[in-house]
XYZ file of C-alpha atoms in Angstrom:
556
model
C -26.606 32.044 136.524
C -28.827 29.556 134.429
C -30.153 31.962 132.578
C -27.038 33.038 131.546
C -25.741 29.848 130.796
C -29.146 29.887 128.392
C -27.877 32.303 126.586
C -24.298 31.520 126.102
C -25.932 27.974 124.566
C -27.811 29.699 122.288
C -25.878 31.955 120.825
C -23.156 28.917 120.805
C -25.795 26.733 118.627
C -26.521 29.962 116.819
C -22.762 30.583 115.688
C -22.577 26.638 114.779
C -25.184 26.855 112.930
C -23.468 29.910 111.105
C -20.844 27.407 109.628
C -20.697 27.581 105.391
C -19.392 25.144 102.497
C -16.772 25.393 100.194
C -18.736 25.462 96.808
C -18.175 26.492 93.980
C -20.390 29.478 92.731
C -23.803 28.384 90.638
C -23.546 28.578 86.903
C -26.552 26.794 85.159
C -28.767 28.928 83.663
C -31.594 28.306 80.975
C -34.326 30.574 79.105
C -38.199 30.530 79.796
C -39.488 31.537 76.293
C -42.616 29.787 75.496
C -44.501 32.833 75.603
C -44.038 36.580 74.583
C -40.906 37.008 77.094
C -37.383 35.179 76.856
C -35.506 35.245 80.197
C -32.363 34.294 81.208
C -32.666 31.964 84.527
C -30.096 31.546 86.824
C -30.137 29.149 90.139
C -27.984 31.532 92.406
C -30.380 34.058 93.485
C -29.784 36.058 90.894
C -32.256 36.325 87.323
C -31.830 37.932 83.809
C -27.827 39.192 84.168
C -24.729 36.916 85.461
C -22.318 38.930 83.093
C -23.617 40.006 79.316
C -26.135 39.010 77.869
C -28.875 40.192 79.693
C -32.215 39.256 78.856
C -35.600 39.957 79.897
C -36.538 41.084 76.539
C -40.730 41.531 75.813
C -41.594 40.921 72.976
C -39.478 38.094 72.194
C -37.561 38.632 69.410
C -38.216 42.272 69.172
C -34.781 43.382 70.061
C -35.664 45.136 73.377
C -35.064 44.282 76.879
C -37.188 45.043 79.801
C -35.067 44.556 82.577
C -31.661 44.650 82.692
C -31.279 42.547 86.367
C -32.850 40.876 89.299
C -31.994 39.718 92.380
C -34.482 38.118 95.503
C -33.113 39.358 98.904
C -33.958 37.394 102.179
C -33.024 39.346 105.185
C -34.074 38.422 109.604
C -33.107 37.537 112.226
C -31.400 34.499 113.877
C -31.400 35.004 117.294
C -30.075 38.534 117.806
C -28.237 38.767 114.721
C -28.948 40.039 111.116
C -28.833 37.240 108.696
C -28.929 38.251 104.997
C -28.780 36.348 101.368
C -28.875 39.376 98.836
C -26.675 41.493 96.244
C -27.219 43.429 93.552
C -24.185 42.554 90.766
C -22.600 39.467 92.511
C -21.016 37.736 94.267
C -24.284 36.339 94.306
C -25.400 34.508 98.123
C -26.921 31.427 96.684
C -25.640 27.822 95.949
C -26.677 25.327 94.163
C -28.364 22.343 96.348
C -30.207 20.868 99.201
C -29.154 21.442 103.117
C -29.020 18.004 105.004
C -31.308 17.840 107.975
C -29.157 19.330 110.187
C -28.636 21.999 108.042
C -25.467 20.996 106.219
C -24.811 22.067 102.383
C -23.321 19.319 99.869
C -19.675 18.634 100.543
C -19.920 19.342 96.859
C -22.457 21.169 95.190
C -21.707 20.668 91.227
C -24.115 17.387 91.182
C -27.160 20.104 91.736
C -25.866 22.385 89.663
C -28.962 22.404 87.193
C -32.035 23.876 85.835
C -34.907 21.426 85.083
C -37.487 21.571 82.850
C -40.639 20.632 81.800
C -43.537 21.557 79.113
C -46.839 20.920 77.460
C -44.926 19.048 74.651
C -43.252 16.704 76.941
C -46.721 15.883 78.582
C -48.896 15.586 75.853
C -46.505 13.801 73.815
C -46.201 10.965 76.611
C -49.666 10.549 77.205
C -50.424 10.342 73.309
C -47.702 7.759 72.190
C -45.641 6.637 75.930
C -42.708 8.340 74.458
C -40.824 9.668 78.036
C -38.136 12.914 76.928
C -35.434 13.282 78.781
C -37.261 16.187 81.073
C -39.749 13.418 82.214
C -36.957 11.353 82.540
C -34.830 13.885 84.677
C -37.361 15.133 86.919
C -35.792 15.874 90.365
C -38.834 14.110 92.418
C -36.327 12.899 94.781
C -35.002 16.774 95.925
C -38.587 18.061 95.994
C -39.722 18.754 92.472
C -43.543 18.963 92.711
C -45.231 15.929 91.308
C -49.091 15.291 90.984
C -49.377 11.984 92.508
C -51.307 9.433 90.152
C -50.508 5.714 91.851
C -51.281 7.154 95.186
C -47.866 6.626 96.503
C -46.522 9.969 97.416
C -42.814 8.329 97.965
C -41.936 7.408 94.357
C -41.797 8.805 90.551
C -44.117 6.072 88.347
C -44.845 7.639 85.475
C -46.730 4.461 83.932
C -48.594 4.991 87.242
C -49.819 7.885 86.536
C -47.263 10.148 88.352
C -46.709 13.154 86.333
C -44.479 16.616 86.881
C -46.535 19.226 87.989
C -46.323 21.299 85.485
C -47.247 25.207 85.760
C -48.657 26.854 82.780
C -46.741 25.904 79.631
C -43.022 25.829 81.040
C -41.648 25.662 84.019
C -38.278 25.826 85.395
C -37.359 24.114 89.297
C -34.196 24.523 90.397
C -32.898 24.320 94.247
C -30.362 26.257 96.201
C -29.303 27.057 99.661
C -27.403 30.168 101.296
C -24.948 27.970 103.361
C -22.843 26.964 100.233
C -20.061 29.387 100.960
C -19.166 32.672 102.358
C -22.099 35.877 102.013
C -19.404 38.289 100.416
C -21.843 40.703 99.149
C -23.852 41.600 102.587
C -20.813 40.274 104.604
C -23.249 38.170 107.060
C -23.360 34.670 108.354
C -25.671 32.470 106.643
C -29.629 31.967 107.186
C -29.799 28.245 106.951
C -32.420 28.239 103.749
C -32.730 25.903 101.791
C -34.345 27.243 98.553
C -36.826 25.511 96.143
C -37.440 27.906 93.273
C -39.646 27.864 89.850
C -40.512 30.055 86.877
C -43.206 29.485 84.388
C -45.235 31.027 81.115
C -47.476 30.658 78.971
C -47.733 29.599 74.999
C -50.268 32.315 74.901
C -50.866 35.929 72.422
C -51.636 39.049 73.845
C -51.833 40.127 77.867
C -50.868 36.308 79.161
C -47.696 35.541 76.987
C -46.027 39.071 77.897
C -45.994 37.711 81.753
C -43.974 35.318 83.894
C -44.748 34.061 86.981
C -42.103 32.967 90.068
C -42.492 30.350 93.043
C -39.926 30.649 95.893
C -40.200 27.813 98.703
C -38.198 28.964 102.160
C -37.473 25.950 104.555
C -35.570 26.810 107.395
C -33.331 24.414 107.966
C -31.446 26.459 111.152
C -31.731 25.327 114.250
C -32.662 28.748 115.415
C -36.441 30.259 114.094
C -35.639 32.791 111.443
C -37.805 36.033 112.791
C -39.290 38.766 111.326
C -38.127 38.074 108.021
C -38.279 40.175 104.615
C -38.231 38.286 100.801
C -37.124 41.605 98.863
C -36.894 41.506 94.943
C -34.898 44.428 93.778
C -35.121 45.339 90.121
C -32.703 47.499 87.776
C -34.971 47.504 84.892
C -33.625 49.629 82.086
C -36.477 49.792 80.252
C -35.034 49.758 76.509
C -33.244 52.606 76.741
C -31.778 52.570 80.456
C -31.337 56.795 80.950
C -34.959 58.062 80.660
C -36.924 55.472 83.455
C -39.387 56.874 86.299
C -40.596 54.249 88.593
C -43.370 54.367 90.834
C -45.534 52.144 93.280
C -49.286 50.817 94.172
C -49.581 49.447 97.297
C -53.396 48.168 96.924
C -52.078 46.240 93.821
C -49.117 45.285 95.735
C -46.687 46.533 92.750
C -44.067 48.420 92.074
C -42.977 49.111 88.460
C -41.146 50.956 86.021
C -42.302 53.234 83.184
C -40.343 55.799 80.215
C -40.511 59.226 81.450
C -41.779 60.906 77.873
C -43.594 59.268 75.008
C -40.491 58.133 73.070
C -37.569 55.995 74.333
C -35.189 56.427 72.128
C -31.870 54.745 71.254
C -30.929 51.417 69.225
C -32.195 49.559 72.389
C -35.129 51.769 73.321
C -38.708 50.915 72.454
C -39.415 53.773 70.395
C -42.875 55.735 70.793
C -45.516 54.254 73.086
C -43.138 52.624 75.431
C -44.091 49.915 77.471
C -44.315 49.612 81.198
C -42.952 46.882 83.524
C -43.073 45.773 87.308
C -43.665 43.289 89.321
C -45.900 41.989 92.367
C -46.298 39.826 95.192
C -49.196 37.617 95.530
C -50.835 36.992 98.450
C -49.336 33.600 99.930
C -47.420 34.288 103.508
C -49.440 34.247 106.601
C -48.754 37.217 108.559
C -47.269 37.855 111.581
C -49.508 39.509 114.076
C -48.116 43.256 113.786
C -50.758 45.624 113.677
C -51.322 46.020 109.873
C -53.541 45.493 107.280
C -51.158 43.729 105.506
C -53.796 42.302 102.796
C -55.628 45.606 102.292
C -58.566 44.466 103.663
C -59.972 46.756 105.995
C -58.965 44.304 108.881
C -56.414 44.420 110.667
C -54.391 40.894 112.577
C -57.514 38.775 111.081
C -57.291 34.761 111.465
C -55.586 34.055 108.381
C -54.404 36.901 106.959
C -52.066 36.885 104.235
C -48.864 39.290 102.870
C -48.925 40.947 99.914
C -46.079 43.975 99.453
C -44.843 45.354 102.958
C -43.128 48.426 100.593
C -41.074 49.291 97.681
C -38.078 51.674 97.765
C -35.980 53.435 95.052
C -32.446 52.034 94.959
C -29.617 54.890 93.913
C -26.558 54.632 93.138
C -23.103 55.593 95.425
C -22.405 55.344 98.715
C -24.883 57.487 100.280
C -27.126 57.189 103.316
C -30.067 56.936 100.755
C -27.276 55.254 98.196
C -27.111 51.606 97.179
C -26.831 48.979 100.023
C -23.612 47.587 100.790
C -23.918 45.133 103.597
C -26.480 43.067 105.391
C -27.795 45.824 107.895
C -28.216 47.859 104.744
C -30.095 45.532 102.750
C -32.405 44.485 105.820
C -32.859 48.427 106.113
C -33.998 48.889 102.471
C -36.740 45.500 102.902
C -38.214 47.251 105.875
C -38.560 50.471 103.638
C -35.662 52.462 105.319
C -32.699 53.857 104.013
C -29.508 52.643 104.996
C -29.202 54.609 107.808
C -32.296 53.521 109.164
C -34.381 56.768 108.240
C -37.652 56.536 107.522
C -39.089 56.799 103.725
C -40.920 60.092 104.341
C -43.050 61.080 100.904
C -41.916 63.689 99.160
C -39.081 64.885 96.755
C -36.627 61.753 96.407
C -37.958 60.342 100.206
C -34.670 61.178 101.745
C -35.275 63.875 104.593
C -32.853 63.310 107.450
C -32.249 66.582 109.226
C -33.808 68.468 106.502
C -35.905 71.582 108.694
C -37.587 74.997 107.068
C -38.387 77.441 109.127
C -36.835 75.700 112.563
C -38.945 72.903 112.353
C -39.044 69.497 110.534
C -40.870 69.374 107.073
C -44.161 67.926 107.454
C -44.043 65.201 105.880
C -45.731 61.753 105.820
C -44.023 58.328 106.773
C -44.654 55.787 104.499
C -43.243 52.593 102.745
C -44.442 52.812 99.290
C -41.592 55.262 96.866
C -43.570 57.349 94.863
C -47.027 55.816 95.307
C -49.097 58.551 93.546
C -50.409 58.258 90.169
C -48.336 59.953 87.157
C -50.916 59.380 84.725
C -53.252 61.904 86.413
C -50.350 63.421 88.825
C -51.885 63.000 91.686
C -50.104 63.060 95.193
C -46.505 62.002 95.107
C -44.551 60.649 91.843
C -41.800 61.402 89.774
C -44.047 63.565 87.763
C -44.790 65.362 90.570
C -42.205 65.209 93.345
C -42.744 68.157 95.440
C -46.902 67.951 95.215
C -46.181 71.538 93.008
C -45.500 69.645 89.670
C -41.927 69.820 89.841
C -40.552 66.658 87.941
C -37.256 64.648 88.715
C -34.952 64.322 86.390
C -35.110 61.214 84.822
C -32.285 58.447 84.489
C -31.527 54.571 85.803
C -33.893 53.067 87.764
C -33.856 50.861 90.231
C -36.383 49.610 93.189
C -37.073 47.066 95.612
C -40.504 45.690 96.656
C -40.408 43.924 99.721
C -42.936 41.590 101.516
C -42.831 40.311 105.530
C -42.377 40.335 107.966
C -43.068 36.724 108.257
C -41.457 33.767 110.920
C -40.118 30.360 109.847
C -39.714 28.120 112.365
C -37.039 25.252 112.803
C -37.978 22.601 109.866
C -41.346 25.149 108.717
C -41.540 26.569 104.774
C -43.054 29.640 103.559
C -44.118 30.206 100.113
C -43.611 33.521 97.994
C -45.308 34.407 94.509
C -45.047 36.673 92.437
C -45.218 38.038 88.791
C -43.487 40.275 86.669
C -45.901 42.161 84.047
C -45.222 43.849 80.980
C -48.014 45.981 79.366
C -47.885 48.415 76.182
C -50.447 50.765 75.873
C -50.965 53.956 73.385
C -48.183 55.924 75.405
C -45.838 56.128 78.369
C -48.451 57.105 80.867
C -51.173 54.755 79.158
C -48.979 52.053 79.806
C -49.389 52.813 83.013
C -52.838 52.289 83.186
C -52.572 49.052 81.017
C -50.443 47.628 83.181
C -52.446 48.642 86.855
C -55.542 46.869 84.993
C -53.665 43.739 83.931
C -51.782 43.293 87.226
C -55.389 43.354 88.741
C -56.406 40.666 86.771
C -53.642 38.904 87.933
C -54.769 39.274 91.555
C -58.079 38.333 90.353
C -57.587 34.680 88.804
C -54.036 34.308 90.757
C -55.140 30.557 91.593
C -55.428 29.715 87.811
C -51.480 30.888 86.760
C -50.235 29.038 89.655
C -52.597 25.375 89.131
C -51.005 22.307 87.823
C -51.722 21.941 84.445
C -53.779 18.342 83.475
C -52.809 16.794 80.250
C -54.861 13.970 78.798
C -54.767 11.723 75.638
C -56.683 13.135 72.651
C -56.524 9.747 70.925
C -59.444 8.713 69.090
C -61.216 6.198 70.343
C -63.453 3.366 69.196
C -67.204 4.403 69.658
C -67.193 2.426 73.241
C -64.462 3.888 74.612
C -66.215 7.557 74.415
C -66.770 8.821 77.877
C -69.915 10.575 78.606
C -69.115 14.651 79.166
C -67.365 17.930 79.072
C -64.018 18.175 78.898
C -62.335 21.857 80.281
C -61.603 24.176 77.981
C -58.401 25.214 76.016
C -56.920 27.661 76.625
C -58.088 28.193 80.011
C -57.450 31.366 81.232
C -58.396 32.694 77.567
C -58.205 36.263 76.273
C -60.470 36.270 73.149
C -61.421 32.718 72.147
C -61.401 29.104 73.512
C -62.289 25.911 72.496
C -64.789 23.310 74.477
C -64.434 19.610 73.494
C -67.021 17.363 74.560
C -68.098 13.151 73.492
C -71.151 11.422 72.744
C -71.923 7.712 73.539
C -74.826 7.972 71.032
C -76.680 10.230 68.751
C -78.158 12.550 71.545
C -79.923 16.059 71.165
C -76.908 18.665 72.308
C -77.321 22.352 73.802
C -73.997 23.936 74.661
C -74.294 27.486 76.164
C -72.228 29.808 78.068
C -73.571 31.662 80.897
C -72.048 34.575 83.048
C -71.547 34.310 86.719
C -75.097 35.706 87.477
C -76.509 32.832 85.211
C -77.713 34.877 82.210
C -77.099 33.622 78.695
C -74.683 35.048 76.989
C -73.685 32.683 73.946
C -75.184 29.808 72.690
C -72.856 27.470 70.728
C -74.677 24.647 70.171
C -78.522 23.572 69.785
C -78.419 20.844 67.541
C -79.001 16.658 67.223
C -75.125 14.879 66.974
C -73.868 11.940 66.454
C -71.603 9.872 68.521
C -68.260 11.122 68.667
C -66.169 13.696 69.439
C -67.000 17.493 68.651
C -65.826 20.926 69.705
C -67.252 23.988 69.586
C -65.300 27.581 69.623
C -66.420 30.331 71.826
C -65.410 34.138 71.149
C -66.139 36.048 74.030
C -66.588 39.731 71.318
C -67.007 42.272 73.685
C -67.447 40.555 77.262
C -65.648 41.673 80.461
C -63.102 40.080 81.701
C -64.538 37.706 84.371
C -65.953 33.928 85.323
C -67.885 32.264 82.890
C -69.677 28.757 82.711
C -69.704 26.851 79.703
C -72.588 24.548 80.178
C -74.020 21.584 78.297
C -76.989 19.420 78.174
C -77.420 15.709 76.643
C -81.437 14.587 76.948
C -81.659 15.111 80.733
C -77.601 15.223 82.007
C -75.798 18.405 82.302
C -72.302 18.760 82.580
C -70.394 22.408 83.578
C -66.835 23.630 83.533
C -65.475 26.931 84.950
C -63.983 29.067 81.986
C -61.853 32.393 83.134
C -61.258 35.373 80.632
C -58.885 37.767 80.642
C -58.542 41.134 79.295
């Protein structure tokens, strides 16, 4: 009889904690276009399309849009039950605003209805002349906008103490939501109990970094109730320029799954023309894993101490009403995040992936179970892509695209966060299928220096000071990540004999900038890294008998 009663109280607190707002639906939006990309932001779960325009267009300016729409999913389970925030087209399952500690949503949530900002400029411009813009100003400390902490107090916002936004590359957008606002009418599910804290940034920089943005989703649970075996899903339509000629395919060691033009030319007053580009996104490595019995971090090991999610799968999203059609409500969603179709089927490889009841010969087509849509390689049509769907080079006839890479299952417990990353790349090479390639090897180097995109970014005064003020030493370098050239700044108390080199990680030589007597001062010194892989360098330099070293990263 207890036991029962145990139950009945838990599934009571469960439905209680089920109970929603009356808000009104999120509508602030803004555009992160410092770099190569302008894209439309919104704060309700949903990114690039609320109603036309759309815009994820690469390169800015150039007329041609990436991806058409986006939407993150969120699908587990609250006690017994399915709990899902996700759509594709609206009504979108996200509010604007912070959940009260026990889980409450605003009474009203058009105070939160916002977007913040904050840049380089407003930084720089501070520290050089005091001047505080409006997005200093306006920083949302107070709902949990990440500040580096310069008084040592981590309870206020004292900029003339040194507090400062923490800013992420050279703009970032915070905004903050939570899925108990109002009623889930797309997936037709009670509520999670999340509340959301959510950023996007770029960077001011040519080539392979500016023609990326980068995406920070914080989870608190905020339920009574741990939220179990849970899936953060981020389904794409991409209509790459011209939206009826896409393929899309997967790569589950580079935790990506992306989109690409079928044939060399993509035509159309919105296509990219010849060479098209490719696009797709991945997860970075940031949950800790549940213990289930996978490699989840493509390791080799397998339940390790620490281990860390990257992409769980990625399926192809269709259209209609299908059992291997779009998903309609919350089961279906939380089907498609676990790489199943809607029906609960396994993705089996081969043809579209849809094989219920499908025998030859009496018996079931052998056929492999996996959770990665059309993860072989179309530039070299190997194993199983759209290139090559039957493993007899029989192509599928191509059209609009859509996916959904997934990553979990993970547990939040009552009051406990979780942190998901990741990036959406862009990457043009000399055609379709080189694309391809492009983007595999810039994704990688993604992977590679993943803690660089996502550190805070230090600005300091470049003032000119009086010969007393100069401190002793090497300042980092700018740009940092760099693709072709940087610049090193360093200052000299005193005429001193300088030697400025830059080694690679194995310590050999492989530019020397300066060798040379200075006077006191300031001086820089470019470095142009020609023909050097992508990789770790160390810019090192050496006044009479001090040495100083920074840590320089280049891409490719």
């Amino acid at each position: 009889m207890k036991y029962w009663f145990i139950i009945v109280l838990l599934l009571w607190i469960s439905r209680a904690q089920a109970q929603v707002g009356t808000c009104e639906p999120a509508l602030a939006e803004a555009f992160l276009e410092v770099g190569n990309v302008r894209a439309r932001i919104f704060n309700n779960g949903g990114l690039f399309w609320r109603g036309s325009p759309h815009a994820y267009e690469v390169p800015k300016g150039g007329g041609a849009s990436a991806i058409f729409s986006a939407n993150i999913w969120v699908g587990g389970m609250i006690g017994e039950d399915i709990r899902t925030a996700a759509t594709r087209y609206g009504p979108w399952e996200f509010w604007a605003g912070p959940l009260d500690d026990n889980g409450n949503p605003p009474a009203s949530c058009k105070q939160f209805d916002k977007i913040w900002e904050i840049t380089r400029s407003d930084l720089e411009t501070f520290v050089r002349s005091g001047d505080v813009s409006s997005n200093l100003k306006n920083w949302p400390w107070h709902l949990g906008a990440p500040v580096i902490d310069g008084d040592g107090n981590p309870n206020n916002y004292n900029l003339q103490g040194g507090d400062m936004p923490a800013l992420l590359g050279d703009q970032r957008l915070w905004w903050i939501m939570n899925d108990r606002g109002n009623v889930h009418e797309a997936s037709d599910t009670a509520p999670i109990g999340l509340e959301v804290h959510a950023s996007a940034h770029a960077f001011a920089h040519p080539g392979f970094i500016g023609n990326n943005t980068f995406y920070e989703y914080k989870l608190i649970n905020k339920n009574s109730l741990p939220f179990k075996h849970a899936f953060f899903g981020f389904f794409k339509d991409s209509d790459l320029g011209n939206f009826d000629d896409d393929y899309v395919g997967s790569d589950s060691l580079l935790h990506l799954g992306f989109t690409y033009n079928a044939d060399n030319d993509d035509e159309g007053g919105e296509g990219y023309g010849t060479a098209p580009p490719a696009v797709g996104i991945t997860f970075l490595e940031t949950i800790p894993a549940d213990a289930d019995n996978y490699d989840n971090n493509r390791d080799g090991q397998i339940d390790e101490p620490g281990e860390k999610i990257g992409a769980y799968g990625m399926m192809k999203v269709t259209g209609g009403g299908a059992p291997n059609g779009e998903p309609i409500l919350g089961p279906d969603y939380y089907n498609y995040m676990q790489s199943r179709w809607k029906d609960g089927t396994a993705l089996l490889a081969g043809l579209r992936g849809y094989f219920r009841n499908l025998t030859q010969d009496g018996a079931l087509l052998n056929r492999e179970v996996t959770r990665f849509a059309f993860s072989g390689d179309p530039v070299t049509k190997a194993f199983w892509s759209e290139f090559d769907s039957d493993g007899e080079g029989t192509p599928l006839y191509p059209g609009d695209r859509r996916n959904a890479l997934s990553t979990g299952p993970f547990t939040i417990g009552r009051g406990d966060t979780v942190v998901v990353r990741f990036a959406i790349v862009w990457a043009r090479g000399s055609d379709n299928l080189d694309s391809v390639s492009q983007l595999r090897k810039d994704v990688s180097s993604i992977h590679d220096f993943a803690d660089s995109f996502y550190a805070p970014v230090m600005v300091e005064s470049e003032t000119v000071h009086t010969q007393q003020d100069f401190v002793l030493g090497l300042d980092q370098n700018f740009p940092n990540p760099f693709t072709q050239t940087t610049t090193l700044r360093y200052s000299l108390p005193q005429t001193m004999q300088v030697r400025l080199a830059v080694y690679d990680i194995l310590g050999r030589q492989v530019a020397l900038l300066v060798d040379a007597q200075q006077e006191a001062g300031i001086h820089t010194a470019d470095f142009d890294a020609g023909d050097l892989p992508a990789g770790v360098y160390l810019a090192r330099i050496e006044l009479d008998f001090l040495r100083f070293t920074k840590r320089m990263i280049l891409l490719r």
